[in-house]
mmCIF file of C-alpha atoms in Angstrom:
data_model
loop_
_atom_site.group_PDB
_atom_site.id
_atom_site.type_symbol
_atom_site.label_atom_id
_atom_site.label_comp_id
_atom_site.label_asym_id
_atom_site.label_seq_id
_atom_site.Cartn_x
_atom_site.Cartn_y
_atom_site.Cartn_z
ATOM 1 C CA MET A 26 111.671 56.595 -23.607
ATOM 2 C CA SER A 27 113.678 53.336 -24.125
ATOM 3 C CA ASN A 28 116.427 53.106 -27.181
ATOM 4 C CA GLU A 29 114.420 49.870 -28.428
ATOM 5 C CA ASN A 30 110.120 52.430 -28.717
ATOM 6 C CA VAL A 31 112.621 55.152 -30.315
ATOM 7 C CA HIS A 32 113.984 52.691 -33.071
ATOM 8 C CA LYS A 33 110.030 50.921 -33.113
ATOM 9 C CA LYS A 34 108.581 54.124 -33.763
ATOM 10 C CA ASN A 35 111.086 55.556 -35.690
ATOM 11 C CA LYS A 36 110.636 51.834 -37.985
ATOM 12 C CA GLU A 37 107.459 52.779 -38.586
ATOM 13 C CA GLU A 38 107.996 56.431 -39.088
ATOM 14 C CA LEU A 39 109.654 55.637 -42.254
ATOM 15 C CA LEU A 40 107.332 52.872 -42.756
ATOM 16 C CA MET A 41 104.498 55.081 -43.091
ATOM 17 C CA LYS A 42 106.234 57.129 -45.450
ATOM 18 C CA GLN A 43 105.378 54.116 -48.195
ATOM 19 C CA LYS A 44 102.400 54.294 -50.721
ATOM 20 C CA VAL A 45 100.809 50.607 -49.412
ATOM 21 C CA GLY A 46 98.503 49.031 -52.006
ATOM 22 C CA PHE A 47 95.457 46.290 -51.817
ATOM 23 C CA ILE A 48 94.207 43.695 -54.008
ATOM 24 C CA GLY A 49 91.071 42.304 -53.136
ATOM 25 C CA LEU A 50 88.537 43.848 -50.883
ATOM 26 C CA GLY A 51 86.672 40.490 -49.772
ATOM 27 C CA VAL A 52 85.612 39.165 -46.311
ATOM 28 C CA MET A 53 88.341 39.780 -45.238
ATOM 29 C CA GLY A 54 90.976 42.362 -47.403
ATOM 30 C CA GLN A 55 88.035 44.565 -46.755
ATOM 31 C CA SER A 56 88.459 45.044 -42.487
ATOM 32 C CA MET A 57 92.159 44.466 -43.326
ATOM 33 C CA ALA A 58 92.879 47.852 -45.522
ATOM 34 C CA LYS A 59 90.620 49.468 -43.289
ATOM 35 C CA HIS A 60 92.750 48.951 -40.359
ATOM 36 C CA ILE A 61 95.732 50.387 -42.761
ATOM 37 C CA LEU A 62 93.886 53.626 -44.008
ATOM 38 C CA GLN A 63 92.469 54.288 -40.307
ATOM 39 C CA ALA A 64 96.267 53.712 -39.287
ATOM 40 C CA GLY A 65 96.905 56.937 -41.501
ATOM 41 C CA TYR A 66 98.582 55.292 -44.491
ATOM 42 C CA SER A 67 98.496 56.088 -47.979
ATOM 43 C CA LEU A 68 96.507 53.449 -49.363
ATOM 44 C CA SER A 69 95.432 52.316 -53.091
ATOM 45 C CA VAL A 70 93.224 50.188 -53.739
ATOM 46 C CA TYR A 71 92.353 47.625 -56.418
ATOM 47 C CA THR A 72 89.070 44.777 -56.423
ATOM 48 C CA ARG A 73 87.552 43.796 -59.544
ATOM 49 C CA THR A 74 84.547 44.579 -58.461
ATOM 50 C CA LYS A 75 85.447 48.568 -57.909
ATOM 51 C CA GLU A 76 81.590 48.677 -55.759
ATOM 52 C CA LYS A 77 83.194 46.995 -53.285
ATOM 53 C CA ALA A 78 86.087 49.703 -53.148
ATOM 54 C CA GLU A 79 83.335 52.270 -52.649
ATOM 55 C CA ASP A 80 83.295 52.400 -48.799
ATOM 56 C CA LEU A 81 87.199 52.493 -48.498
ATOM 57 C CA ILE A 82 87.020 55.229 -51.305
ATOM 58 C CA LYS A 83 84.921 57.154 -49.502
ATOM 59 C CA LEU A 84 87.404 57.027 -46.311
ATOM 60 C CA GLY A 85 89.868 58.796 -48.420
ATOM 61 C CA ALA A 86 91.722 54.890 -50.167
ATOM 62 C CA VAL A 87 92.648 55.646 -53.890
ATOM 63 C CA TRP A 88 91.240 53.440 -56.610
ATOM 64 C CA MET A 89 93.533 52.077 -59.332
ATOM 65 C CA ASP A 90 91.965 51.030 -62.276
ATOM 66 C CA SER A 91 94.455 47.900 -62.957
ATOM 67 C CA ILE A 92 97.204 45.918 -61.082
ATOM 68 C CA SER A 93 99.891 47.166 -63.229
ATOM 69 C CA GLY A 94 99.015 50.450 -62.003
ATOM 70 C CA LEU A 95 98.518 50.087 -58.736
ATOM 71 C CA ALA A 96 102.012 48.495 -58.610
ATOM 72 C CA ASN A 97 103.417 50.382 -60.315
ATOM 73 C CA GLU A 98 102.655 53.527 -57.759
ATOM 74 C CA CYS A 99 102.861 51.323 -54.669
ATOM 75 C CA GLU A 100 105.469 50.912 -52.737
ATOM 76 C CA ILE A 101 103.905 48.105 -50.378
ATOM 77 C CA ILE A 102 101.749 45.731 -51.865
ATOM 78 C CA ILE A 103 99.735 43.354 -49.946
ATOM 79 C CA THR A 104 96.783 41.014 -51.676
ATOM 80 C CA MET A 105 93.954 39.492 -50.585
ATOM 81 C CA ILE A 106 92.845 36.683 -53.232
ATOM 82 C CA GLY A 107 90.827 33.523 -53.622
ATOM 83 C CA TYR A 108 92.594 31.074 -55.429
ATOM 84 C CA PRO A 109 96.273 30.109 -56.364
ATOM 85 C CA LYS A 110 95.654 30.557 -60.000
ATOM 86 C CA ASP A 111 94.174 34.353 -59.037
ATOM 87 C CA VAL A 112 97.217 34.355 -57.077
ATOM 88 C CA GLU A 113 99.701 33.657 -59.982
ATOM 89 C CA GLU A 114 97.918 35.397 -62.661
ATOM 90 C CA VAL A 115 98.040 38.664 -60.248
ATOM 91 C CA TYR A 116 102.221 37.915 -59.214
ATOM 92 C CA LEU A 117 102.620 36.744 -62.592
ATOM 93 C CA GLY A 118 101.195 37.464 -65.197
ATOM 94 C CA GLU A 119 102.133 39.328 -68.173
ATOM 95 C CA ASN A 120 100.810 42.872 -66.535
ATOM 96 C CA GLY A 121 101.004 41.623 -63.061
ATOM 97 C CA ILE A 122 102.771 43.092 -59.965
ATOM 98 C CA VAL A 123 106.135 41.571 -60.562
ATOM 99 C CA SER A 124 106.802 43.230 -63.987
ATOM 100 C CA SER A 125 105.215 46.225 -62.702
ATOM 101 C CA ALA A 126 106.549 46.712 -59.815
ATOM 102 C CA LYS A 127 109.660 49.182 -59.183
ATOM 103 C CA PRO A 128 113.056 47.737 -57.757
ATOM 104 C CA GLY A 129 112.434 47.570 -53.862
ATOM 105 C CA THR A 130 109.383 47.137 -53.111
ATOM 106 C CA TYR A 131 107.837 45.541 -50.513
ATOM 107 C CA VAL A 132 105.094 42.204 -52.071
ATOM 108 C CA ILE A 133 102.729 40.717 -49.324
ATOM 109 C CA ASP A 134 101.103 37.904 -50.280
ATOM 110 C CA MET A 135 98.137 37.584 -46.985
ATOM 111 C CA THR A 136 96.002 34.664 -49.145
ATOM 112 C CA THR A 137 96.368 31.104 -48.607
ATOM 113 C CA SER A 138 98.057 29.717 -51.306
ATOM 114 C CA GLN A 139 100.171 26.651 -52.718
ATOM 115 C CA PRO A 140 103.705 26.769 -50.768
ATOM 116 C CA SER A 141 105.088 26.170 -53.807
ATOM 117 C CA LEU A 142 103.250 29.352 -55.987
ATOM 118 C CA ALA A 143 104.704 31.502 -52.619
ATOM 119 C CA LYS A 144 107.830 30.271 -53.171
ATOM 120 C CA LYS A 145 108.081 30.545 -56.718
ATOM 121 C CA ILE A 146 106.738 34.772 -56.538
ATOM 122 C CA TYR A 147 109.674 34.602 -54.638
ATOM 123 C CA GLU A 148 112.259 33.843 -56.360
ATOM 124 C CA GLN A 149 110.666 35.735 -59.392
ATOM 125 C CA ALA A 150 110.329 38.763 -57.527
ATOM 126 C CA LYS A 151 114.069 38.507 -56.184
ATOM 127 C CA LEU A 152 115.389 38.552 -59.585
ATOM 128 C CA LYS A 153 113.565 42.509 -59.656
ATOM 129 C CA ASP A 154 114.971 43.593 -56.170
ATOM 130 C CA ILE A 155 111.109 42.865 -55.604
ATOM 131 C CA TYR A 156 111.088 41.769 -51.269
ATOM 132 C CA SER A 157 108.252 39.023 -51.021
ATOM 133 C CA LEU A 158 106.464 38.107 -48.280
ATOM 134 C CA ASP A 159 104.044 34.295 -48.126
ATOM 135 C CA ALA A 160 101.278 35.938 -44.737
ATOM 136 C CA PRO A 161 98.152 34.114 -44.242
ATOM 137 C CA VAL A 162 95.773 34.774 -42.206
ATOM 138 C CA SER A 163 93.458 33.227 -39.626
ATOM 139 C CA GLY A 164 91.077 34.420 -37.343
ATOM 140 C CA GLY A 165 87.951 34.983 -40.319
ATOM 141 C CA ASP A 166 85.795 37.882 -40.767
ATOM 142 C CA ILE A 167 85.991 38.907 -36.662
ATOM 143 C CA GLY A 168 89.377 38.592 -36.894
ATOM 144 C CA ALA A 169 90.039 40.816 -38.875
ATOM 145 C CA ARG A 170 86.877 43.077 -38.523
ATOM 146 C CA GLU A 171 88.743 43.278 -34.764
ATOM 147 C CA ALA A 172 91.784 43.472 -35.926
ATOM 148 C CA ARG A 173 93.185 40.505 -33.938
ATOM 149 C CA LEU A 174 94.087 38.692 -36.530
ATOM 150 C CA ALA A 175 96.768 35.919 -36.525
ATOM 151 C CA ILE A 176 99.767 36.236 -39.446
ATOM 152 C CA MET A 177 101.924 33.386 -39.595
ATOM 153 C CA VAL A 178 104.960 34.740 -42.580
ATOM 154 C CA GLY A 179 107.510 33.360 -44.887
ATOM 155 C CA GLY A 180 110.019 35.183 -46.867
ATOM 156 C CA ASP A 181 113.314 37.100 -45.197
ATOM 157 C CA LYS A 182 113.710 38.289 -41.628
ATOM 158 C CA GLU A 183 115.078 42.007 -42.808
ATOM 159 C CA ALA A 184 111.481 41.988 -44.734
ATOM 160 C CA PHE A 185 108.932 40.954 -42.665
ATOM 161 C CA ASP A 186 111.457 43.301 -39.240
ATOM 162 C CA PHE A 187 110.697 46.643 -42.157
ATOM 163 C CA CYS A 188 106.810 45.122 -41.954
ATOM 164 C CA LEU A 189 105.583 44.297 -38.747
ATOM 165 C CA PRO A 190 104.212 47.231 -37.673
ATOM 166 C CA LEU A 191 101.840 47.245 -40.924
ATOM 167 C CA PHE A 192 101.255 44.003 -40.168
ATOM 168 C CA GLU A 193 100.284 44.532 -36.352
ATOM 169 C CA LYS A 194 97.755 47.495 -38.122
ATOM 170 C CA MET A 195 95.723 43.947 -39.136
ATOM 171 C CA GLY A 196 96.140 41.423 -36.159
ATOM 172 C CA GLN A 197 97.525 40.551 -32.813
ATOM 173 C CA ASN A 198 99.872 37.166 -33.460
ATOM 174 C CA ILE A 199 102.202 37.556 -35.403
ATOM 175 C CA VAL A 200 105.378 34.558 -36.052
ATOM 176 C CA TYR A 201 107.953 35.678 -38.361
ATOM 177 C CA GLN A 202 108.114 30.833 -39.541
ATOM 178 C CA GLY A 203 110.983 31.432 -41.455
ATOM 179 C CA GLU A 204 111.841 30.786 -45.549
ATOM 180 C CA ALA A 205 109.659 31.474 -48.586
ATOM 181 C CA GLY A 206 106.764 29.171 -48.364
ATOM 182 C CA SER A 207 106.674 29.302 -44.335
ATOM 183 C CA GLY A 208 104.164 31.124 -43.923
ATOM 184 C CA GLN A 209 101.564 28.703 -46.664
ATOM 185 C CA HIS A 210 102.680 25.559 -44.772
ATOM 186 C CA THR A 211 101.608 27.295 -40.491
ATOM 187 C CA LYS A 212 98.605 28.020 -42.335
ATOM 188 C CA MET A 213 98.040 24.705 -43.489
ATOM 189 C CA CYS A 214 98.956 22.783 -40.265
ATOM 190 C CA ASN A 215 96.279 25.731 -39.070
ATOM 191 C CA GLN A 216 93.588 24.638 -41.663
ATOM 192 C CA ILE A 217 94.184 20.686 -40.636
ATOM 193 C CA ALA A 218 93.618 21.657 -37.017
ATOM 194 C CA ILE A 219 90.731 23.545 -38.274
ATOM 195 C CA ALA A 220 89.409 20.394 -40.577
ATOM 196 C CA SER A 221 88.540 17.837 -37.569
ATOM 197 C CA GLY A 222 87.568 20.229 -34.956
ATOM 198 C CA MET A 223 84.984 21.523 -37.042
ATOM 199 C CA ILE A 224 83.906 17.880 -37.504
ATOM 200 C CA GLY A 225 84.023 17.522 -33.144
ATOM 201 C CA VAL A 226 81.389 20.883 -33.141
ATOM 202 C CA CYS A 227 78.945 20.155 -35.493
ATOM 203 C CA GLU A 228 78.480 15.917 -33.613
ATOM 204 C CA ALA A 229 78.686 17.715 -30.526
ATOM 205 C CA ILE A 230 76.392 20.254 -30.899
ATOM 206 C CA SER A 231 73.997 17.196 -31.716
ATOM 207 C CA TYR A 232 74.538 15.980 -29.268
ATOM 208 C CA ALA A 233 73.564 18.288 -27.305
ATOM 209 C CA LYS A 234 69.954 18.550 -28.568
ATOM 210 C CA LYS A 235 69.511 14.544 -29.821
ATOM 211 C CA SER A 236 70.389 14.236 -25.749
ATOM 212 C CA GLY A 237 67.601 17.122 -24.706
ATOM 213 C CA LEU A 238 69.942 19.658 -23.809
ATOM 214 C CA GLU A 239 70.139 23.020 -24.216
ATOM 215 C CA PRO A 240 73.103 23.536 -26.571
ATOM 216 C CA GLU A 241 73.629 27.145 -25.658
ATOM 217 C CA ASN A 242 74.151 25.831 -21.909
ATOM 218 C CA VAL A 243 76.102 23.231 -23.162
ATOM 219 C CA LEU A 244 78.305 26.106 -24.096
ATOM 220 C CA LYS A 245 78.557 28.040 -21.143
ATOM 221 C CA SER A 246 80.841 24.781 -19.836
ATOM 222 C CA ILE A 247 82.815 23.151 -22.696
ATOM 223 C CA THR A 248 84.157 25.840 -24.139
ATOM 224 C CA THR A 249 85.782 27.472 -21.464
ATOM 225 C CA GLY A 250 87.543 23.647 -21.210
ATOM 226 C CA ALA A 251 90.114 21.560 -22.923
ATOM 227 C CA ALA A 252 87.390 21.312 -25.641
ATOM 228 C CA GLY A 253 87.120 24.885 -25.563
ATOM 229 C CA SER A 254 88.520 25.832 -29.424
ATOM 230 C CA TRP A 255 88.209 29.761 -31.779
ATOM 231 C CA SER A 256 85.503 27.311 -33.231
ATOM 232 C CA LEU A 257 83.812 25.976 -30.760
ATOM 233 C CA SER A 258 83.410 29.502 -29.033
ATOM 234 C CA ASN A 259 82.725 31.640 -32.169
ATOM 235 C CA LEU A 260 80.523 28.978 -34.877
ATOM 236 C CA ALA A 261 78.868 26.785 -32.779
ATOM 237 C CA PRO A 262 76.682 30.498 -31.360
ATOM 238 C CA ARG A 263 76.448 31.059 -35.298
ATOM 239 C CA MET A 264 75.382 27.311 -35.883
ATOM 240 C CA LEU A 265 73.127 27.379 -32.752
ATOM 241 C CA ALA A 266 71.594 30.696 -34.201
ATOM 242 C CA ASP A 267 71.054 28.697 -38.044
ATOM 243 C CA ASP A 268 73.481 31.654 -38.627
ATOM 244 C CA PHE A 269 75.875 30.426 -42.267
ATOM 245 C CA GLU A 270 76.466 33.630 -43.667
ATOM 246 C CA PRO A 271 80.174 33.179 -44.370
ATOM 247 C CA GLY A 272 82.725 34.229 -41.970
ATOM 248 C CA PHE A 273 85.107 31.999 -44.628
ATOM 249 C CA PHE A 274 83.469 30.472 -47.739
ATOM 250 C CA ILE A 275 82.978 26.970 -47.609
ATOM 251 C CA LYS A 276 84.602 26.752 -51.057
ATOM 252 C CA HIS A 277 87.773 28.567 -50.028
ATOM 253 C CA PHE A 278 87.818 25.838 -47.025
ATOM 254 C CA ILE A 279 87.816 23.217 -50.082
ATOM 255 C CA LYS A 280 90.166 24.360 -51.743
ATOM 256 C CA ASP A 281 92.533 24.901 -48.334
ATOM 257 C CA MET A 282 91.616 21.340 -47.458
ATOM 258 C CA GLY A 283 92.845 20.583 -50.959
ATOM 259 C CA ILE A 284 96.283 22.163 -51.062
ATOM 260 C CA ALA A 285 97.208 20.362 -47.373
ATOM 261 C CA LEU A 286 96.258 17.335 -48.994
ATOM 262 C CA ASP A 287 98.330 17.388 -52.164
ATOM 263 C CA GLU A 288 101.753 18.854 -49.575
ATOM 264 C CA SER A 289 100.630 16.038 -46.730
ATOM 265 C CA ASN A 290 100.812 12.834 -50.036
ATOM 266 C CA THR A 291 103.858 15.060 -50.918
ATOM 267 C CA MET A 292 105.351 14.453 -47.736
ATOM 268 C CA ASN A 293 103.997 10.578 -47.021
ATOM 269 C CA LEU A 294 102.156 12.087 -44.507
ATOM 270 C CA TYR A 295 98.450 10.199 -43.304
ATOM 271 C CA THR A 296 95.967 13.101 -42.439
ATOM 272 C CA PRO A 297 92.346 10.626 -41.835
ATOM 273 C CA GLY A 298 90.821 13.732 -40.466
ATOM 274 C CA LEU A 299 91.407 15.878 -43.288
ATOM 275 C CA GLU A 300 90.406 14.098 -45.401
ATOM 276 C CA LEU A 301 87.078 12.783 -44.090
ATOM 277 C CA ALA A 302 86.551 16.649 -43.310
ATOM 278 C CA HIS A 303 86.990 17.287 -47.284
ATOM 279 C CA GLN A 304 84.723 14.720 -47.823
ATOM 280 C CA LEU A 305 82.092 16.351 -45.814
ATOM 281 C CA TYR A 306 82.742 19.423 -47.155
ATOM 282 C CA GLU A 307 82.394 18.372 -50.723
ATOM 283 C CA LYS A 308 79.722 16.919 -50.712
ATOM 284 C CA LEU A 309 77.812 20.100 -48.645
ATOM 285 C CA ALA A 310 78.724 22.004 -51.868
ATOM 286 C CA GLU A 311 77.462 19.739 -54.288
ATOM 287 C CA ALA A 312 73.907 19.996 -52.140
ATOM 288 C CA GLY A 313 74.541 23.855 -52.611
ATOM 289 C CA PHE A 314 76.411 25.783 -49.636
ATOM 290 C CA GLU A 315 79.896 26.245 -51.407
ATOM 291 C CA ASP A 316 78.774 30.286 -50.404
ATOM 292 C CA LYS A 317 77.800 29.390 -47.202
ATOM 293 C CA GLY A 318 80.156 30.150 -44.306
ATOM 294 C CA THR A 319 82.029 26.248 -42.839
ATOM 295 C CA GLN A 320 79.751 26.396 -40.243
ATOM 296 C CA ALA A 321 77.063 25.394 -42.177
ATOM 297 C CA LEU A 322 79.019 22.506 -42.037
ATOM 298 C CA VAL A 323 76.260 21.230 -39.072
ATOM 299 C CA LYS A 324 73.770 20.884 -41.608
ATOM 300 C CA LEU A 325 74.839 17.292 -42.373
ATOM 301 C CA TRP A 326 73.839 16.717 -39.180
ATOM 302 C CA GLU A 327 70.114 17.942 -39.593
ATOM 303 C CA GLU A 328 69.208 18.494 -43.109
ATOM 304 C CA ILE A 329 71.197 16.674 -45.608
#
């Protein structure tokens, strides 16, 4: 075994001695936490609805009945929750992670949130000798389930290096992006690219139908060419099957686009594609589809 492999093995063995806590067991968090548990880590979990944790508890996870209790017990804490206001409360609230965690703890927010909030958490955590990383992900429910997420990370490089073996249990494309907030800024780039792309996917599917083609056959041709994208390969088939269950909630995508629009406005950046996608998804939410998956956008071309 090479020296590099020995070093990597030793680092992971050290990491595996740490108690890991996971807060937020939604569509993606459930799978992400499961991968950590099945990799042999000691895992404690907390979520507002305990029923969502039952499957993990059966596999050996330890249920904690409060955020403060989990934070006080664990050396590494991962969060995958809903909105920036939730992130701020969980981290910076009176009984939140920063006030409850011990010095030397690593905290990793994998929620898509505001870059400015990531920096605020980093600064408050540093005052208590807590290492903070912002590490939002992309890949949806499929990527989470198959441990193929793209993970984009901001914070101190040393903290990233220490936690890398843990990230590798949840994803495959893991890139350190820079200082605190950089992970969130990178995720905004990701969401901007998806936003306009989803319009193109819906228009292509609708065009195929209107022109009398078999959309499934069309996808066989265009998914592997220059038009290829994750959305085209993974979400277009769901559109054709009328499967609009969430891999990623429309309400959460609207939240992400709102953050991206605010950041773009702050930088005086013109984003017409993002603005249009935001408007279309808001129209879809107003029609009652906010809890459906982002692929439900195609309904604007068909029913609404």
